[in-house]
Short mmCIF file of C-alpha atoms in Angstrom, two decimals:
data_model
loop_
_atom_site.label_atom_id
_atom_site.label_comp_id
_atom_site.label_asym_id
_atom_site.label_seq_id
_atom_site.Cartn_x
_atom_site.Cartn_y
_atom_site.Cartn_z
CA MET Z 13 59.86 93.60 135.28
CA ASP Z 14 63.49 92.52 135.16
CA SER Z 15 64.98 90.00 132.74
CA SER Z 16 64.29 87.05 135.02
CA GLN Z 17 60.65 88.06 135.46
CA PHE Z 18 60.36 88.69 131.74
CA ARG Z 19 61.62 85.16 131.05
CA ASP Z 20 58.95 83.63 133.27
CA ALA Z 21 56.21 85.88 131.91
CA ALA Z 22 57.21 85.25 128.29
CA HIS Z 23 57.24 81.49 128.80
CA ALA Z 24 53.78 81.66 130.36
CA ALA Z 25 52.48 83.83 127.53
CA LEU Z 26 53.92 81.52 124.88
CA GLU Z 27 52.29 78.48 126.43
CA GLU Z 28 48.97 80.28 126.53
CA ILE Z 29 49.28 81.39 122.88
CA ILE Z 30 50.15 77.85 121.75
CA LYS Z 31 47.15 76.48 123.65
CA TYR Z 32 44.93 79.12 122.07
CA TYR Z 33 45.98 78.13 118.55
CA ASP Z 34 45.60 74.42 119.33
CA THR Z 35 42.03 74.94 120.57
CA VAL Z 36 40.78 77.84 118.45
CA ALA Z 37 38.61 75.56 116.31
CA ASP Z 38 36.68 74.51 119.43
CA ARG Z 39 35.59 78.07 120.23
CA PRO Z 40 32.54 79.85 118.77
CA VAL Z 41 34.05 82.11 116.13
CA LEU Z 42 31.87 85.08 117.12
CA PRO Z 43 31.62 86.48 120.68
CA SER Z 44 28.28 86.66 122.45
CA VAL Z 45 28.93 89.89 124.35
CA ALA Z 46 26.85 93.06 124.07
CA PRO Z 47 28.28 96.52 123.27
CA GLY Z 48 29.87 98.03 126.36
CA TYR Z 49 30.52 94.66 128.02
CA LEU Z 50 34.13 95.44 128.96
CA LYS Z 51 33.96 98.61 131.06
CA PRO Z 52 32.02 97.09 134.01
CA LEU Z 53 34.61 94.29 134.21
CA LEU Z 54 37.50 96.72 134.77
CA PRO Z 55 38.25 99.15 137.59
CA PRO Z 56 37.56 102.85 136.98
CA GLY Z 57 41.27 103.66 136.70
CA PRO Z 58 44.77 102.14 136.57
CA PRO Z 59 46.26 100.58 139.73
CA GLN Z 60 48.30 102.82 141.99
CA THR Z 61 50.98 100.15 142.33
CA GLY Z 62 52.19 97.64 139.79
CA GLU Z 63 50.57 94.22 139.58
CA GLN Z 64 52.15 90.80 139.14
CA TRP Z 65 52.19 89.36 135.63
CA SER Z 66 50.18 86.33 136.75
CA GLN Z 67 47.35 88.63 137.78
CA ILE Z 68 47.50 90.55 134.50
CA GLN Z 69 47.65 87.38 132.43
CA SER Z 70 44.60 85.90 134.17
CA ASP Z 71 42.52 88.80 132.85
CA ILE Z 72 43.15 87.68 129.26
CA ASP Z 73 40.73 84.81 129.83
CA ARG Z 74 38.41 86.76 132.09
CA VAL Z 75 37.81 89.97 130.12
CA ILE Z 76 39.54 89.79 126.73
CA MET Z 77 38.78 86.31 125.40
CA PRO Z 78 34.98 86.69 125.74
CA GLY Z 79 35.10 89.72 123.44
CA LEU Z 80 37.27 88.28 120.68
CA THR Z 81 36.23 87.34 117.16
CA HIS Z 82 38.53 84.44 116.35
CA TRP Z 83 40.01 85.35 112.98
CA GLN Z 84 42.38 82.39 113.10
CA SER Z 85 39.53 79.89 113.46
CA PRO Z 86 38.92 77.58 110.48
CA LYS Z 87 35.24 78.53 110.89
CA PHE Z 88 36.06 82.18 110.17
CA MET Z 89 34.98 82.53 106.53
CA ALA Z 90 34.10 86.23 106.52
CA PHE Z 91 35.69 89.25 104.82
CA TYR Z 92 39.09 87.93 103.74
CA PRO Z 93 41.48 86.10 106.08
CA CYS Z 94 43.95 87.82 108.37
CA ASN Z 95 46.43 84.99 108.68
CA SER Z 96 49.27 84.64 111.10
CA SER Z 97 52.03 82.11 111.65
CA PHE Z 98 54.52 81.27 114.35
CA PRO Z 99 57.55 82.51 112.32
CA ALA Z 100 55.79 85.85 111.82
CA MET Z 101 55.03 86.09 115.54
CA LEU Z 102 58.73 85.60 116.26
CA GLY Z 103 59.50 88.40 113.84
CA GLU Z 104 57.10 90.67 115.71
CA MET Z 105 58.76 89.73 118.98
CA TYR Z 106 62.22 90.68 117.73
CA SER Z 107 60.88 93.85 116.12
CA GLY Z 108 59.31 94.83 119.43
CA ALA Z 109 62.56 94.11 121.23
CA PHE Z 110 64.71 96.22 118.87
CA ASN Z 111 61.98 98.92 118.78
CA ALA Z 112 63.56 101.22 116.19
CA ALA Z 113 61.63 104.15 114.69
CA ALA Z 114 63.79 103.70 111.56
CA PHE Z 115 62.84 106.85 109.67
CA ASN Z 116 66.13 106.91 107.80
CA TRP Z 117 69.03 104.59 107.05
CA ILE Z 118 71.31 105.71 109.87
CA CYS Z 119 68.59 104.95 112.47
CA SER Z 120 69.23 101.23 111.86
CA PRO Z 121 70.83 100.24 108.55
CA ALA Z 122 69.57 96.66 108.87
CA VAL Z 123 65.94 97.83 109.01
CA THR Z 124 66.21 99.66 105.69
CA GLU Z 125 68.42 97.22 103.84
CA LEU Z 126 66.52 94.06 104.82
CA GLU Z 127 63.31 95.71 103.61
CA THR Z 128 64.88 96.45 100.22
CA VAL Z 129 66.09 92.85 99.92
CA VAL Z 130 62.84 91.12 100.92
CA MET Z 131 60.75 93.42 98.73
CA ASP Z 132 62.89 92.46 95.74
CA TRP Z 133 62.47 88.81 96.75
CA LEU Z 134 58.70 89.28 96.81
CA ALA Z 135 58.62 91.09 93.46
CA LYS Z 136 60.49 88.23 91.79
CA MET Z 137 58.43 85.59 93.59
CA ILE Z 138 55.09 86.95 92.36
CA GLY Z 139 56.30 87.67 88.82
CA LEU Z 140 56.25 91.47 88.80
CA PRO Z 141 58.02 93.09 85.83
CA GLU Z 142 61.65 94.05 86.48
CA CYS Z 143 60.76 97.76 86.50
CA TYR Z 144 59.52 97.27 90.08
CA LEU Z 145 62.89 96.09 91.39
CA SER Z 146 65.22 98.32 93.39
CA GLU Z 147 68.09 97.80 90.95
CA GLY Z 148 66.30 100.07 88.48
CA GLU Z 149 64.07 103.12 88.96
CA GLY Z 150 61.51 101.32 91.10
CA GLY Z 151 61.39 99.41 94.33
CA GLY Z 152 59.19 98.30 97.19
CA ILE Z 153 58.25 99.53 100.63
CA ILE Z 154 56.21 97.93 103.40
CA GLN Z 155 53.22 99.91 104.62
CA GLY Z 156 50.64 99.07 107.26
CA THR Z 157 47.52 98.49 105.14
CA ALA Z 158 46.27 98.80 101.57
CA SER Z 159 44.37 101.91 102.65
CA GLU Z 160 47.64 103.59 103.66
CA VAL Z 161 49.18 102.56 100.35
CA ILE Z 162 46.32 104.04 98.34
CA VAL Z 163 46.39 107.35 100.23
CA THR Z 164 50.14 107.51 99.56
CA ALA Z 165 49.63 106.79 95.86
CA VAL Z 166 46.69 109.18 95.42
CA VAL Z 167 48.53 112.14 96.97
CA ALA Z 168 51.64 111.37 94.91
CA ALA Z 169 49.51 111.11 91.75
CA ARG Z 170 47.90 114.47 92.51
CA GLU Z 171 51.25 116.18 92.93
CA ARG Z 172 52.75 114.46 89.88
CA ILE Z 173 50.12 115.76 87.47
CA ILE Z 174 50.43 119.26 88.96
CA ARG Z 175 54.22 119.19 88.59
CA ARG Z 176 53.89 118.09 84.97
CA ARG Z 177 51.23 120.61 84.01
CA LEU Z 178 52.90 123.56 85.77
CA LYS Z 179 56.55 122.69 85.14
CA ASP Z 180 57.14 125.81 83.03
CA MET Z 181 55.68 128.23 85.58
CA PRO Z 182 58.13 130.04 87.86
CA GLU Z 183 57.87 129.37 91.58
CA GLY Z 184 55.70 131.84 93.43
CA GLU Z 185 52.21 132.72 94.54
CA GLU Z 186 50.75 132.56 91.04
CA LYS Z 187 51.90 128.95 90.66
CA LEU Z 188 50.50 128.05 94.07
CA ASP Z 189 47.14 129.56 93.13
CA LYS Z 190 47.11 127.67 89.85
CA ALA Z 191 47.92 124.40 91.63
CA ALA Z 192 45.07 124.98 94.09
CA GLU Z 193 42.71 125.65 91.19
CA MET Z 194 43.82 122.43 89.48
CA ARG Z 195 43.25 120.31 92.59
CA GLY Z 196 39.59 121.30 92.64
CA LYS Z 197 39.11 119.79 89.17
CA LEU Z 198 41.08 116.57 89.66
CA VAL Z 199 39.15 113.29 89.82
CA ALA Z 200 40.27 109.95 91.24
CA LEU Z 201 38.57 106.92 89.71
CA GLY Z 202 37.80 103.45 91.01
CA SER Z 203 35.56 100.53 90.18
CA GLU Z 204 32.09 100.58 91.69
CA HIS Z 205 33.28 97.42 93.48
CA ALA Z 206 36.68 98.80 94.51
CA HIS Z 207 37.50 99.06 98.19
CA SER Z 208 36.25 102.24 99.86
CA SER Z 209 39.88 103.24 100.51
CA THR Z 210 40.08 104.91 97.08
CA GLN Z 211 37.16 107.22 97.80
CA LYS Z 212 38.55 107.98 101.26
CA ALA Z 213 41.97 108.73 99.77
CA ALA Z 214 40.41 111.16 97.27
CA MET Z 215 38.71 112.95 100.19
CA ILE Z 216 42.02 113.18 102.05
CA ALA Z 217 43.72 114.51 98.92
CA GLY Z 218 41.02 117.17 98.51
CA THR Z 219 39.99 115.94 95.07
CA ARG Z 220 36.86 114.44 93.57
CA PHE Z 221 35.97 110.77 93.15
CA ARG Z 222 33.96 108.94 90.49
CA THR Z 223 33.12 105.27 90.17
CA VAL Z 224 33.56 103.27 86.99
CA PRO Z 225 30.74 100.82 86.22
CA ALA Z 226 31.51 97.11 86.61
CA PRO Z 227 28.16 95.39 85.97
CA PRO Z 228 27.31 91.68 86.25
CA GLU Z 229 27.40 91.23 82.49
CA ALA Z 230 31.07 92.29 82.59
CA GLY Z 231 31.80 89.85 85.40
CA PHE Z 232 31.80 92.71 87.95
CA ARG Z 233 35.07 94.00 86.46
CA VAL Z 234 36.00 97.31 84.89
CA THR Z 235 36.50 97.00 81.15
CA LYS Z 236 38.63 99.20 78.93
CA GLU Z 237 35.49 100.62 77.33
CA ALA Z 238 33.88 101.50 80.68
CA LEU Z 239 37.01 103.24 81.92
CA ARG Z 240 37.44 105.17 78.66
CA LYS Z 241 33.81 106.32 78.80
CA THR Z 242 34.18 107.53 82.40
CA ILE Z 243 37.38 109.43 81.55
CA GLU Z 244 35.70 111.09 78.57
CA GLU Z 245 32.61 112.02 80.64
CA CYS Z 246 34.79 113.66 83.28
CA ARG Z 247 36.74 115.65 80.71
CA ALA Z 248 33.53 116.77 79.02
CA LYS Z 249 32.60 118.40 82.34
CA GLY Z 250 35.93 120.19 82.60
CA LEU Z 251 37.32 117.70 85.13
CA GLU Z 252 40.69 115.94 84.94
CA PRO Z 253 41.07 112.26 85.88
CA TYR Z 254 44.49 111.80 87.46
CA TYR Z 255 44.31 108.43 89.23
CA PHE Z 256 42.60 105.03 88.85
CA THR Z 257 42.57 102.02 91.16
CA ALA Z 258 42.52 98.85 89.08
CA THR Z 259 41.38 95.88 91.15
CA LEU Z 260 42.92 92.43 91.18
CA GLY Z 261 40.41 90.70 93.44
CA SER Z 262 37.53 93.04 94.31
CA THR Z 263 36.15 93.11 97.84
CA ALA Z 264 32.72 91.65 97.10
CA THR Z 265 33.41 89.00 94.45
CA CYS Z 266 37.19 88.85 93.90
CA ALA Z 267 36.75 90.07 90.33
CA VAL Z 268 39.79 91.09 88.30
CA ASP Z 269 39.52 94.22 86.19
CA ASP Z 270 40.44 94.15 82.49
CA LEU Z 271 44.12 94.75 83.20
CA GLU Z 272 45.24 94.39 79.59
CA GLY Z 273 42.63 96.88 78.42
CA VAL Z 274 43.51 99.28 81.23
CA ALA Z 275 47.17 98.97 80.22
CA GLU Z 276 46.30 100.14 76.71
CA LEU Z 277 44.47 103.16 78.12
CA ALA Z 278 47.39 103.89 80.43
CA GLN Z 279 49.68 104.35 77.46
CA GLU Z 280 47.19 106.78 75.91
CA ASN Z 281 46.81 108.70 79.20
CA PRO Z 282 50.27 108.93 80.79
CA ASP Z 283 49.15 111.55 83.35
CA ILE Z 284 46.66 109.14 84.94
CA TRP Z 285 48.36 107.18 87.71
CA ILE Z 286 47.27 103.53 87.52
CA HIS Z 287 47.50 101.65 90.79
CA VAL Z 288 46.65 97.95 91.09
CA ASP Z 289 45.08 96.99 94.40
CA ALA Z 290 45.50 93.24 94.94
CA ALA Z 291 45.14 93.35 98.72
CA TYR Z 292 43.86 89.78 99.07
CA ALA Z 293 44.27 87.99 95.74
CA GLY Z 294 47.79 89.28 95.15
CA SER Z 295 49.15 86.54 97.41
CA ALA Z 296 48.02 83.96 94.82
CA LEU Z 297 50.63 85.40 92.47
CA VAL Z 298 53.23 83.28 94.27
CA CYS Z 299 51.78 80.46 92.13
CA SER Z 300 53.10 80.43 88.58
CA GLU Z 301 49.65 79.77 87.11
CA TYR Z 302 48.69 83.35 88.03
CA HIS Z 303 51.84 85.11 86.79
CA HIS Z 304 50.14 86.09 83.54
CA LEU Z 305 48.16 88.66 85.53
CA CYS Z 306 51.39 90.58 86.14
CA THR Z 307 52.30 91.07 82.47
CA PRO Z 308 50.25 94.29 81.99
CA MET Z 309 51.75 95.84 85.13
CA GLN Z 310 54.76 97.11 83.26
CA HIS Z 311 52.41 99.86 82.03
CA PHE Z 312 51.13 100.80 85.49
CA ASP Z 313 52.59 103.02 88.19
CA SER Z 314 52.19 101.01 91.37
CA PHE Z 315 50.92 97.77 92.88
CA ASN Z 316 50.16 96.45 96.35
CA PHE Z 317 49.07 93.33 98.16
CA ASN Z 318 48.64 92.52 101.84
CA LEU Z 319 50.86 89.78 103.17
CA HIS Z 320 48.80 89.91 106.35
CA LYS Z 321 45.74 88.60 104.52
CA TRP Z 322 46.75 85.40 102.76
CA LEU Z 323 50.51 84.99 103.07
CA LEU Z 324 50.97 84.12 106.75
CA VAL Z 325 52.53 87.42 107.88
CA ASN Z 326 50.90 89.02 110.93
CA PHE Z 327 48.89 92.21 110.57
CA ASP Z 328 50.00 94.78 109.59
CA CYS Z 329 52.07 94.29 106.43
CA SER Z 330 51.14 95.66 102.99
CA ALA Z 331 53.69 95.37 100.18
CA PHE Z 332 53.73 98.52 98.03
CA PHE Z 333 55.70 98.45 94.76
CA ILE Z 334 56.41 101.55 92.69
CA LYS Z 335 57.68 101.64 89.11
CA LYS Z 336 59.43 105.00 89.47
CA ARG Z 337 60.37 105.83 93.04
CA ARG Z 338 60.92 109.46 92.10
CA ASP Z 339 57.15 109.77 91.78
CA LEU Z 340 57.10 109.25 95.56
CA THR Z 341 60.26 111.04 96.60
CA ASP Z 342 59.42 114.15 94.54
CA THR Z 343 56.26 114.44 96.63
CA TYR Z 344 57.35 113.34 100.09
CA THR Z 345 60.99 114.40 100.47
CA LEU Z 346 61.49 117.03 103.15
CA THR Z 347 64.78 117.17 105.02
CA PRO Z 348 64.87 119.33 108.13
CA SER Z 349 68.25 119.78 109.74
CA PHE Z 350 67.77 117.08 112.38
CA LEU Z 351 67.40 114.44 109.64
CA ARG Z 352 70.54 115.44 107.73
CA ASN Z 353 73.42 112.94 107.61
CA GLU Z 354 76.33 112.33 105.29
CA TYR Z 355 74.96 109.08 103.81
CA THR Z 356 71.65 110.67 102.83
CA ASP Z 357 73.32 113.87 101.59
CA LYS Z 358 75.59 111.86 99.29
CA GLY Z 359 72.70 109.81 97.93
CA LEU Z 360 74.25 106.54 99.09
CA VAL Z 361 71.22 105.13 100.89
CA THR Z 362 67.46 104.72 100.73
CA ASP Z 363 65.43 106.68 103.27
CA TYR Z 364 61.96 105.16 103.24
CA ARG Z 365 60.54 108.18 105.05
CA ASP Z 366 60.67 109.86 101.62
CA TRP Z 367 58.41 107.15 100.16
CA GLN Z 368 55.53 107.52 102.60
CA ILE Z 369 53.38 109.86 104.68
CA PRO Z 370 54.59 108.95 108.22
CA LEU Z 371 58.13 109.66 109.36
CA GLY Z 372 58.80 106.65 111.59
CA ARG Z 373 58.32 103.03 110.63
CA ARG Z 374 58.54 99.61 112.23
CA PHE Z 375 60.86 96.70 111.45
CA ARG Z 376 58.15 94.85 109.48
CA SER Z 377 60.56 93.24 107.03
CA LEU Z 378 61.86 90.98 109.79
CA LYS Z 379 58.63 89.00 110.00
CA VAL Z 380 58.44 88.79 106.19
CA TRP Z 381 62.00 87.46 106.12
CA PHE Z 382 61.20 84.85 108.76
CA VAL Z 383 58.09 83.64 106.90
CA LEU Z 384 59.78 83.48 103.49
CA ARG Z 385 62.68 81.50 104.92
CA SER Z 386 60.52 79.20 107.07
CA TYR Z 387 58.06 78.23 104.34
CA GLY Z 388 60.03 78.77 101.17
CA VAL Z 389 58.37 79.48 97.84
CA GLU Z 390 57.12 75.91 97.55
CA GLY Z 391 55.55 75.97 101.01
CA LEU Z 392 53.71 79.21 100.28
CA GLN Z 393 52.50 77.88 96.93
CA LYS Z 394 51.19 74.75 98.64
CA PHE Z 395 49.40 76.91 101.21
CA ILE Z 396 47.63 79.00 98.54
CA ARG Z 397 46.76 76.07 96.28
CA ARG Z 398 45.18 74.18 99.18
CA HIS Z 399 42.74 77.04 99.69
CA ILE Z 400 42.02 77.30 95.96
CA THR Z 401 41.08 73.61 96.06
CA LEU Z 402 38.87 74.16 99.11
CA GLY Z 403 37.06 76.94 97.26
CA GLU Z 404 36.42 74.63 94.32
CA TYR Z 405 35.13 71.96 96.71
CA PHE Z 406 32.61 74.31 98.31
CA HIS Z 407 31.50 75.58 94.92
CA GLY Z 408 30.84 71.98 93.92
CA LEU Z 409 28.65 71.46 96.98
CA LEU Z 410 26.53 74.49 96.07
CA VAL Z 411 26.17 73.45 92.44
CA GLY Z 412 24.96 70.07 93.65
CA ARG Z 413 21.94 71.77 95.25
CA LYS Z 414 20.69 74.08 92.52
CA ASP Z 415 17.23 73.76 94.00
CA LEU Z 416 18.41 75.78 97.03
CA PHE Z 417 21.39 77.85 95.88
CA THR Z 418 22.35 80.00 92.92
CA VAL Z 419 26.06 80.72 92.53
CA VAL Z 420 26.71 84.32 91.50
CA THR Z 421 30.53 84.21 91.26
CA GLY Z 422 33.17 81.69 91.99
CA PRO Z 423 35.23 79.96 92.79
CA ALA Z 424 37.65 82.89 92.45
CA PHE Z 425 40.79 82.84 94.61
CA ALA Z 426 38.94 80.54 97.06
CA LEU Z 427 35.89 82.86 97.26
CA THR Z 428 32.38 81.84 96.20
CA THR Z 429 29.30 84.07 96.35
CA PHE Z 430 25.72 82.81 96.16
CA TYR Z 431 22.14 83.46 97.18
CA ILE Z 432 19.25 81.33 98.41
CA ASN Z 433 16.62 80.59 95.79
CA PRO Z 434 13.27 82.10 96.79
CA THR Z 435 10.04 80.11 96.87
CA ARG Z 436 8.23 79.15 93.69
CA PRO Z 437 4.43 78.85 93.26
CA SER Z 438 3.43 75.21 92.66
CA ALA Z 439 1.80 74.07 89.45
CA ALA Z 440 -1.17 72.67 91.38
CA VAL Z 441 -2.07 75.98 92.96
CA SER Z 442 -1.42 77.94 89.79
CA SER Z 443 -4.01 75.85 87.92
CA SER Z 444 -6.88 76.64 90.32
CA PRO Z 445 -10.06 78.26 88.88
CA ALA Z 446 -9.70 81.86 87.82
CA ASN Z 447 -12.69 82.94 89.89
CA THR Z 448 -11.02 81.67 93.09
CA PRO Z 449 -8.68 84.07 94.94
CA ASN Z 450 -5.15 82.84 94.40
CA PRO Z 451 -1.98 84.75 95.38
CA ALA Z 452 -0.06 82.78 92.78
CA HIS Z 453 -1.83 84.69 90.02
CA GLU Z 454 0.16 87.76 91.03
CA ALA Z 455 3.37 86.00 92.05
CA TYR Z 456 6.68 87.07 90.62
CA THR Z 457 6.94 83.90 88.51
CA ASN Z 458 3.80 84.85 86.57
CA ASP Z 459 4.87 85.84 83.06
CA PHE Z 460 2.28 88.61 83.01
CA THR Z 461 3.77 90.42 86.00
CA SER Z 462 5.64 93.46 84.66
CA ASP Z 463 8.10 93.65 87.51
CA ALA Z 464 8.64 89.91 87.92
CA GLU Z 465 12.42 90.19 87.96
CA ALA Z 466 12.41 92.89 90.65
CA GLN Z 467 10.03 90.87 92.81
CA TYR Z 468 12.17 87.77 92.41
CA ARG Z 469 15.27 89.71 93.43
CA GLU Z 470 13.49 91.17 96.44
CA GLU Z 471 12.43 87.70 97.60
CA ALA Z 472 15.91 86.29 96.99
CA ASN Z 473 17.46 89.11 99.01
CA ARG Z 474 15.00 88.63 101.86
CA ILE Z 475 15.49 84.91 102.28
CA THR Z 476 19.26 85.09 101.75
CA LYS Z 477 19.61 87.73 104.46
CA GLU Z 478 17.45 85.64 106.77
CA VAL Z 479 19.68 82.57 106.34
CA TYR Z 480 22.86 84.65 106.54
CA GLU Z 481 21.81 86.32 109.80
CA ARG Z 482 20.79 83.01 111.33
CA VAL Z 483 24.18 81.46 110.54
CA ASN Z 484 26.02 84.32 112.21
CA SER Z 485 23.66 84.47 115.17
CA THR Z 486 24.73 81.00 116.33
CA GLY Z 487 28.41 82.02 116.51
CA GLU Z 488 29.55 78.69 115.07
CA PHE Z 489 30.60 80.26 111.77
CA TYR Z 490 31.21 83.82 110.68
CA LEU Z 491 30.24 84.88 107.16
CA THR Z 492 29.86 88.26 105.47
CA GLY Z 493 27.47 89.35 102.79
CA ALA Z 494 27.70 91.80 99.90
CA VAL Z 495 25.53 93.32 97.21
CA ALA Z 496 26.51 92.33 93.68
CA GLY Z 497 24.42 93.59 90.79
CA GLY Z 498 21.55 94.46 93.12
CA VAL Z 499 21.52 90.96 94.64
CA PHE Z 500 22.43 90.29 98.25
CA VAL Z 501 24.93 87.44 98.26
CA ILE Z 502 26.62 85.38 100.93
CA ARG Z 503 30.40 85.26 100.64
CA VAL Z 504 32.33 82.17 101.72
CA VAL Z 505 36.12 82.16 101.70
CA SER Z 506 37.90 79.46 103.68
CA ALA Z 507 41.55 80.53 103.67
CA THR Z 508 42.80 80.45 107.24
CA GLU Z 509 45.91 78.49 108.18
CA ARG Z 510 43.77 75.74 109.75
CA ALA Z 511 41.11 75.56 107.02
CA GLU Z 512 39.92 72.07 106.17
CA GLU Z 513 37.32 70.42 103.96
CA LYS Z 514 35.35 69.19 106.99
CA TRP Z 515 34.52 72.73 108.09
CA LEU Z 516 33.15 73.62 104.65
CA GLU Z 517 31.10 70.44 104.66
CA ARG Z 518 29.68 71.36 108.05
CA LEU Z 519 28.87 74.90 106.89
CA PHE Z 520 27.11 73.50 103.83
CA GLU Z 521 24.98 71.25 106.06
CA VAL Z 522 24.02 74.28 108.15
CA LEU Z 523 23.13 76.32 105.05
CA VAL Z 524 20.98 73.52 103.64
CA GLU Z 525 19.18 73.15 106.97
CA TYR Z 526 18.55 76.87 107.44
CA ALA Z 527 17.52 77.44 103.82
CA GLY Z 528 15.07 74.54 104.08
CA ASP Z 529 13.64 75.93 107.31
CA ALA Z 530 13.14 79.35 105.74
CA LEU Z 531 11.35 77.90 102.74
CA LYS Z 532 9.09 75.81 104.97
CA ARG Z 533 8.16 78.92 106.95
CA ASP Z 534 7.05 80.52 103.70
CA VAL Z 535 4.74 77.57 103.13
CA LYS Z 536 3.23 77.94 106.59
CA GLY Z 537 2.91 81.66 106.06
CA GLY Z 538 0.61 81.20 103.09
CA ARG Z 539 2.92 80.84 100.08
CA THR Z 540 2.59 77.35 98.59
CA VAL Z 541 5.85 76.26 97.06
CA GLU Z 542 7.50 73.41 95.28
CA MET Z 543 9.93 71.84 97.74
CA VAL Z 544 12.75 69.55 96.75
CA ASP Z 545 13.55 66.93 99.35
CA GLY Z 546 16.97 66.95 100.95
#
C-alpha cells in the first residue's frame, strides 16, 4: 500500500467509522452469534497474494460487525463505560504513524516530555496534592490498565519493605535468603469489593492476599476499624501486611472506602504501601465538588484512574501517580549497556522504563493531550455532570416504583444498583382456615419462620436474575449484575458519550414489564401474591 492507496483507504475507513458512530444506537448492543462463529467465515489460512483494501474492508461488515458488543452504544449500561472520542482517535492515529517504542528519553524526547506535562495537567485538574507533581519527588506515568498499575505498585511495595527491613544487612547470599523468607510472609490487602486485580497482583508478586470486610452496614466500604483489625489479625499470625488497595468507586457498587480513616492508619504504618484505585470514579474528580476526596491522598503512596473509562480517551490509558518516584525507580531501574546514553547517565531526563514493568511504551500522552485541548476542563466537567444527573434520574424512576424495585446503592457516580422485590403472600390467602393446606403458612413473610430473611433473599435473587437475564437476552440493552451483601443486584450505569434520558426511560419501561411478567408467572405457578397495578 503506497501513500496514494493509503489516502483512499483511510478516507474510506473514516467514512465507515463516522457512519458507525452515527448509527450505533440503532444496533442491538449485544451480538447474537454463538461461540466459534468466526472461524467458518474465514479461509483456513492467509492469502498467498495481497488483497485490495476494498475487499478487506468489506469483511468488517461481513464477519466482524456481527460479533461486536457495542460499547459506544447509549444502550450499553454494563460494567463501566469504555468511552472514546474523535480527538482521541486522532491521537491514536498519529501515535500509530510515529510508532516509537519510547523506552527512554532519547528514543523520542517528545514522547517522554509530553507525558510528564499532561500528567501534571491531570494531577492539577483533579485536585491531587502537590506531592504527586513532577516538580517534586513524585510524578505521573501512563499505563495500559488499572491492573497493570496495581501489579507495578504491589511489586514495588514488596521490594520497598524488604529494602527497609534489610537495609543494614551486607549484600550477599544471606541477605537474598532473608528476603526470600520475608516474601513468604508478606500479605497484600484489599476490600472484599475491590477489583480482582489486587489478588492477581499478589499472586504475581509471590505474596499472600487477604480481604478486608466491607459489609452493607458500612456502605460496602472499608472502614478504619476494619482495616486495623485485619492488619492486627495478620500480624498475630506472624504475617506482615505490606500493601493495601483503597477503593474510590468499587466495582460492584461504586463505594468509596474511608479514605480519611485509612490515611490515619497509613501514618501509623509507614511500611504499608497505600494505593488508591479510582479506575472509574476518578474521572469525576475533574469536578470541583469531588475534590475533597483527594485531601487524604497526601498520606498515600500512589493513585490511579482510567481515562479510557469515563474521560473520553480511547482504551488503553490508565493514569498512575506516585508520591515518591524513587519507590518505583529503586525497584525497576536496570541499565544494560545498550540503554546507556549521556542524558540518562547525567540524570538530566526521565526514563519511564524505570517506572514500570515493560521496557517499551506507546505514545499514549498524545491522545490525552488532544482530548484535554479539544474539550477543556469545562467541557469534561459538563460531560461528567451530565451522567451524574442521568444517574439521579434513573434512581428517581426506581424509587417511584417501590412495589417492584428496592434500591441497594445509588446513585453513586452515575451508578445505581437494585433488585426486584419478590412476591408477597396476600392477606386473603393468609387468613384461610388453619386446617386447610396453605403454602402461605410457611412462606418467608411469616413471622414464625426462623429463616425468613434467608428465604426472602433467595427469592429476591431468583427473580432478579430472571429479569436481568431476560433483558440481556433480547440484545436491546446490556446490563451486568453483582452480589452485594449476599444479594444479587442489577447494576445500571449510563455514562457513554451518547447517553440520554430517553434510553434510561426505555430501560425502565422494559424492567417494569419484565418484573411484572415474572411476578405474574409466580401467581400462575401457585404462589398467590399482592400485585400493584402499573
